[in-house]
Amino acid sequence: MVTIKSKREIELMREACRVAALAQKEIEKAIKPGISTYELDKIAEDTIRANGGIPAEKGYPSGEKGVPNFPGSICASINDEVIHGIPSKNTILKDGDIISIDLVAFKNGYNGDCARTYIVGNVPESTKRLIEVTKQAFFEGIKFAKEGNRLGDISNAIGTYVEKNGYSVVKEFQGHGIGASMHEDPGIPNYGKPGRGIRLQAGMTLAIEPMVIMGKSNILQLEDGWTIITEDGSLSAHYENTILITKKEPEILTII
Ligand code: MG
């Protein structure tokens, strides 16, 4: 069910999103060669809790039999890992890596969700371009995120922009509505046809999240039941914000 948030709910969403964005800022400051993804996880958890929130990814059920709940407060996905990388003391960032951090803050009954891909030390221009195109794909998508447009208009804009730049979008995972639950309807694919899908209404809150692969779109899941990697070993980037649909331009709630 797609939920339309009341004025009060929008204020609560705004605050949860602010906390999520704060955690990203603290992580960005800490990213450097030699730090472990466990330490980044701790920074995110401490920041979210210090601001009255709970890291909502911690303990999130996988839905697959025999797979433990997600152990981290962040998803930390390095290089060819696309999403859902598990933070670990043994995973140490190296010069030349890229790392996607996806996190959700839950506060006062509502969720704020955002993801960024960071560079570690020095990376080639081609890698920077992947990250830039992934970020820009989000902004291309939200040009269509206003009341009266259709969901497919956003999806199409993202997918078209990514492919025009020579990259692939992940098909198996998608953005989503968000609110009291981390994942609400509608699902928001990063590809699709304009003019299709539900009609957007003011008061919808959506997590829009291009997941982009430098090579082919095929993905694999590791045996941990969580980590998604690219099949061809090429790099992947992720960029996500929670937005509010209005009658005019969308509001991006997780950029502060
Ligand atoms: Mg997310």
Coordinates of C-alpha atoms and ligand atoms in Angstrom, one line a residue:
M1 CA 0.0 0.0 0.0
V2 CA 1.3 3.4 -0.9
T3 CA 1.0 5.8 2.1
I4 CA 0.5 9.5 1.9
K5 CA 2.1 11.2 4.8
S6 CA 0.3 13.9 6.9
K7 CA 2.0 17.1 7.8
R8 CA 3.0 15.7 11.2
E9 CA 4.4 12.5 9.6
I10 CA 6.4 14.6 7.2
E11 CA 8.0 16.4 10.1
L12 CA 8.9 13.1 11.7
M13 CA 10.3 11.8 8.4
R14 CA 12.3 15.0 8.0
E15 CA 14.0 14.4 11.4
A16 CA 14.7 10.7 10.7
C17 CA 16.2 11.7 7.4
R18 CA 18.3 14.4 9.0
V19 CA 19.8 11.9 11.4
A20 CA 20.6 9.5 8.5
A21 CA 22.3 12.3 6.6
L22 CA 24.4 13.3 9.7
A23 CA 25.6 9.7 9.9
Q24 CA 26.7 9.9 6.3
K25 CA 28.6 13.1 7.0
E26 CA 30.5 11.5 9.9
I27 CA 31.4 8.5 7.8
E28 CA 32.6 10.7 4.9
K29 CA 35.0 12.4 7.4
A30 CA 36.4 9.0 8.5
I31 CA 36.9 7.4 5.2
K32 CA 40.6 6.8 4.6
P33 CA 43.0 3.9 3.8
G34 CA 43.5 1.7 6.9
I35 CA 40.0 2.1 8.5
S36 CA 37.9 -1.0 8.7
T37 CA 34.2 -1.2 7.7
Y38 CA 33.5 -2.2 11.3
E39 CA 34.8 1.1 12.5
L40 CA 32.6 2.9 9.9
D41 CA 29.7 0.9 11.2
K42 CA 30.4 2.0 14.8
I43 CA 30.6 5.7 13.7
A44 CA 27.2 5.4 12.0
E45 CA 25.6 3.6 14.9
D46 CA 27.0 6.1 17.5
T47 CA 25.9 9.1 15.4
I48 CA 22.4 7.8 14.9
R49 CA 22.0 6.8 18.6
A50 CA 23.5 10.1 19.8
N51 CA 20.8 11.9 17.8
G52 CA 17.9 9.8 19.3
G53 CA 17.6 7.3 16.5
I54 CA 18.2 3.6 16.0
P55 CA 20.2 2.1 13.1
A56 CA 17.3 0.3 11.3
E57 CA 19.4 -2.0 9.2
K58 CA 20.8 -3.7 12.3
G59 CA 18.8 -7.0 12.8
Y60 CA 16.9 -6.6 9.5
P61 CA 15.6 -10.0 8.4
S62 CA 16.8 -11.3 5.1
G63 CA 13.6 -13.2 4.3
E64 CA 15.7 -16.1 3.1
K65 CA 15.7 -19.4 5.1
G66 CA 18.9 -20.0 7.0
V67 CA 20.3 -16.5 6.5
P68 CA 20.9 -14.5 9.7
N69 CA 19.5 -11.1 10.2
F70 CA 21.7 -8.3 9.0
P71 CA 24.4 -7.8 11.6
G72 CA 25.5 -4.2 10.8
S73 CA 24.2 -0.7 11.2
I74 CA 25.3 0.1 7.7
C75 CA 25.7 -1.8 4.4
A76 CA 29.3 -1.3 3.4
S77 CA 30.0 -2.5 -0.2
I78 CA 33.5 -2.2 -1.6
N79 CA 34.5 -2.1 -5.3
D80 CA 32.6 -4.9 -7.1
E81 CA 30.2 -5.3 -4.2
V82 CA 26.9 -3.6 -5.3
I83 CA 24.9 -3.6 -2.1
H84 CA 24.4 -5.3 1.3
G85 CA 28.1 -5.7 2.1
I86 CA 28.5 -6.7 5.8
P87 CA 30.8 -4.5 7.9
S88 CA 33.8 -6.4 9.4
K89 CA 36.9 -5.8 11.4
N90 CA 38.7 -7.8 8.7
T91 CA 37.6 -5.5 5.8
I92 CA 40.2 -2.7 5.7
L93 CA 39.9 0.2 3.2
K94 CA 42.9 0.5 0.8
D95 CA 44.0 3.4 -1.4
G96 CA 42.1 3.1 -4.7
D97 CA 39.0 1.5 -3.3
I98 CA 35.5 2.8 -3.6
I99 CA 32.9 2.1 -0.9
S100 CA 29.2 2.4 -1.0
I101 CA 27.6 3.1 2.4
D102 CA 23.8 2.6 2.7
L103 CA 22.2 3.4 6.0
V104 CA 18.8 3.9 7.6
A105 CA 18.0 5.9 10.7
F106 CA 14.8 5.1 12.6
K107 CA 13.5 7.8 14.9
N108 CA 10.1 8.6 16.4
G109 CA 8.5 5.8 14.4
Y110 CA 9.8 6.8 10.9
N111 CA 12.8 5.9 8.7
G112 CA 15.3 8.0 6.7
D113 CA 17.4 6.1 4.1
C114 CA 20.4 7.3 2.1
A115 CA 23.4 5.9 0.3
R116 CA 26.6 7.3 -1.0
T117 CA 29.7 5.9 -2.8
Y118 CA 33.0 7.3 -1.4
I119 CA 36.5 7.2 -2.9
V120 CA 39.4 6.0 -0.7
G121 CA 42.6 7.9 -1.5
N122 CA 43.3 8.1 -5.2
V123 CA 41.2 6.5 -7.8
P124 CA 41.3 6.7 -11.6
E125 CA 39.2 9.3 -13.5
S126 CA 37.1 6.4 -14.9
T127 CA 36.1 5.5 -11.4
K128 CA 35.2 9.0 -10.4
R129 CA 33.0 9.2 -13.5
L130 CA 31.1 6.1 -12.5
I131 CA 30.3 7.7 -9.1
E132 CA 29.3 11.0 -10.7
V133 CA 27.0 9.4 -13.2
T134 CA 25.4 7.3 -10.5
K135 CA 24.7 10.5 -8.4
Q136 CA 23.5 12.4 -11.5
A137 CA 21.2 9.6 -12.4
F138 CA 19.3 10.2 -9.1
F139 CA 19.0 13.9 -10.0
E140 CA 17.9 13.1 -13.6
G141 CA 15.2 10.8 -12.0
I142 CA 13.8 13.3 -9.6
K143 CA 13.3 15.9 -12.3
F144 CA 10.1 13.9 -12.8
A145 CA 9.3 13.4 -9.2
K146 CA 6.3 15.7 -8.8
E147 CA 2.6 15.3 -8.3
G148 CA 0.8 14.2 -11.4
N149 CA 3.7 12.4 -13.1
R150 CA 4.0 8.7 -13.1
L151 CA 6.5 6.5 -11.4
G152 CA 7.8 5.2 -14.7
D153 CA 8.9 8.7 -15.6
I154 CA 11.4 8.6 -12.8
S155 CA 12.6 5.0 -13.6
N156 CA 12.9 5.8 -17.2
A157 CA 15.0 8.9 -16.7
I158 CA 17.4 7.1 -14.4
G159 CA 17.9 4.1 -16.6
T160 CA 18.2 6.1 -19.8
Y161 CA 20.8 8.4 -18.3
V162 CA 22.9 5.5 -17.0
E163 CA 22.8 3.6 -20.3
K164 CA 23.6 6.7 -22.3
N165 CA 26.7 7.0 -20.3
G166 CA 27.7 3.4 -21.1
Y167 CA 26.9 1.7 -17.8
S168 CA 24.3 -0.7 -16.6
V169 CA 21.6 -0.5 -13.9
V170 CA 20.9 -3.3 -11.5
K171 CA 17.5 -4.8 -12.4
E172 CA 16.9 -7.1 -9.3
F173 CA 17.0 -4.4 -6.7
Q174 CA 15.1 -1.1 -6.6
G175 CA 14.1 2.0 -4.7
H176 CA 11.0 2.0 -2.6
G177 CA 8.4 3.9 -0.6
I178 CA 9.5 4.6 2.9
G179 CA 7.9 5.8 6.1
A180 CA 7.0 3.9 9.3
S181 CA 8.4 0.9 7.4
M182 CA 11.8 0.9 5.8
H183 CA 10.3 -0.6 2.7
E184 CA 6.9 0.5 1.6
D185 CA 5.1 0.5 -1.8
P186 CA 5.8 1.4 -4.5
G187 CA 8.9 -0.4 -5.7
I188 CA 10.9 2.0 -7.8
P189 CA 13.0 0.3 -10.5
N190 CA 15.9 2.0 -12.0
Y191 CA 14.6 1.4 -15.5
G192 CA 11.2 1.4 -17.1
K193 CA 8.8 3.1 -19.5
P194 CA 7.6 6.7 -19.1
G195 CA 3.9 7.2 -18.6
R196 CA 3.6 3.8 -16.7
G197 CA 3.1 3.0 -13.1
I198 CA 1.3 4.8 -10.3
R199 CA 0.6 8.5 -10.4
L200 CA 2.7 10.5 -7.9
Q201 CA 0.9 12.4 -5.2
A202 CA 2.1 15.1 -2.8
G203 CA 2.9 13.5 0.6
M204 CA 4.5 10.4 -0.8
T205 CA 8.0 9.7 0.6
L206 CA 10.2 7.7 -1.7
A207 CA 13.8 6.3 -1.4
I208 CA 15.2 6.6 -4.9
E209 CA 18.5 4.8 -5.4
P210 CA 20.3 4.2 -8.6
M211 CA 22.6 1.1 -8.4
V212 CA 25.0 1.3 -11.3
I213 CA 27.6 -1.2 -12.7
M214 CA 30.4 -0.2 -14.9
G215 CA 30.2 -3.4 -16.9
K216 CA 27.3 -5.7 -17.4
S217 CA 24.2 -5.7 -15.2
N218 CA 24.4 -9.3 -14.0
I219 CA 24.8 -9.8 -10.3
L220 CA 25.6 -12.6 -7.9
Q221 CA 24.9 -13.2 -4.2
L222 CA 27.7 -14.3 -1.9
E223 CA 27.3 -17.3 0.4
D224 CA 26.8 -15.0 3.4
G225 CA 23.2 -14.6 2.0
W226 CA 23.6 -10.8 1.9
T227 CA 26.4 -9.4 -0.2
I228 CA 25.6 -8.7 -3.9
I229 CA 28.5 -8.5 -6.3
T230 CA 28.9 -7.8 -10.0
E231 CA 29.2 -11.0 -12.0
D232 CA 31.9 -9.6 -14.3
G233 CA 33.9 -8.1 -11.4
S234 CA 33.5 -4.6 -12.6
L235 CA 33.0 -1.7 -10.1
S236 CA 29.6 -0.6 -8.9
A237 CA 28.3 2.6 -7.3
H238 CA 25.1 3.5 -5.4
Y239 CA 23.4 6.9 -4.6
E240 CA 20.2 7.2 -2.7
N241 CA 18.1 9.8 -1.0
T242 CA 14.7 9.9 0.7
I243 CA 12.5 12.5 -1.0
L244 CA 9.1 14.0 -0.5
I245 CA 6.8 14.5 -3.4
T246 CA 5.1 17.8 -3.5
K247 CA 2.9 19.7 -6.0
K248 CA 6.1 21.4 -7.2
E249 CA 9.8 20.3 -6.9
P250 CA 10.5 17.3 -4.7
E251 CA 12.2 17.9 -1.4
I252 CA 15.3 15.9 -0.7
L253 CA 15.1 15.0 2.9
T254 CA 18.5 13.3 3.4
I255 CA 20.7 16.1 2.1
I256 CA 21.5 18.6 4.9
Ligands
MG1 MG 19.1 2.5 1.5

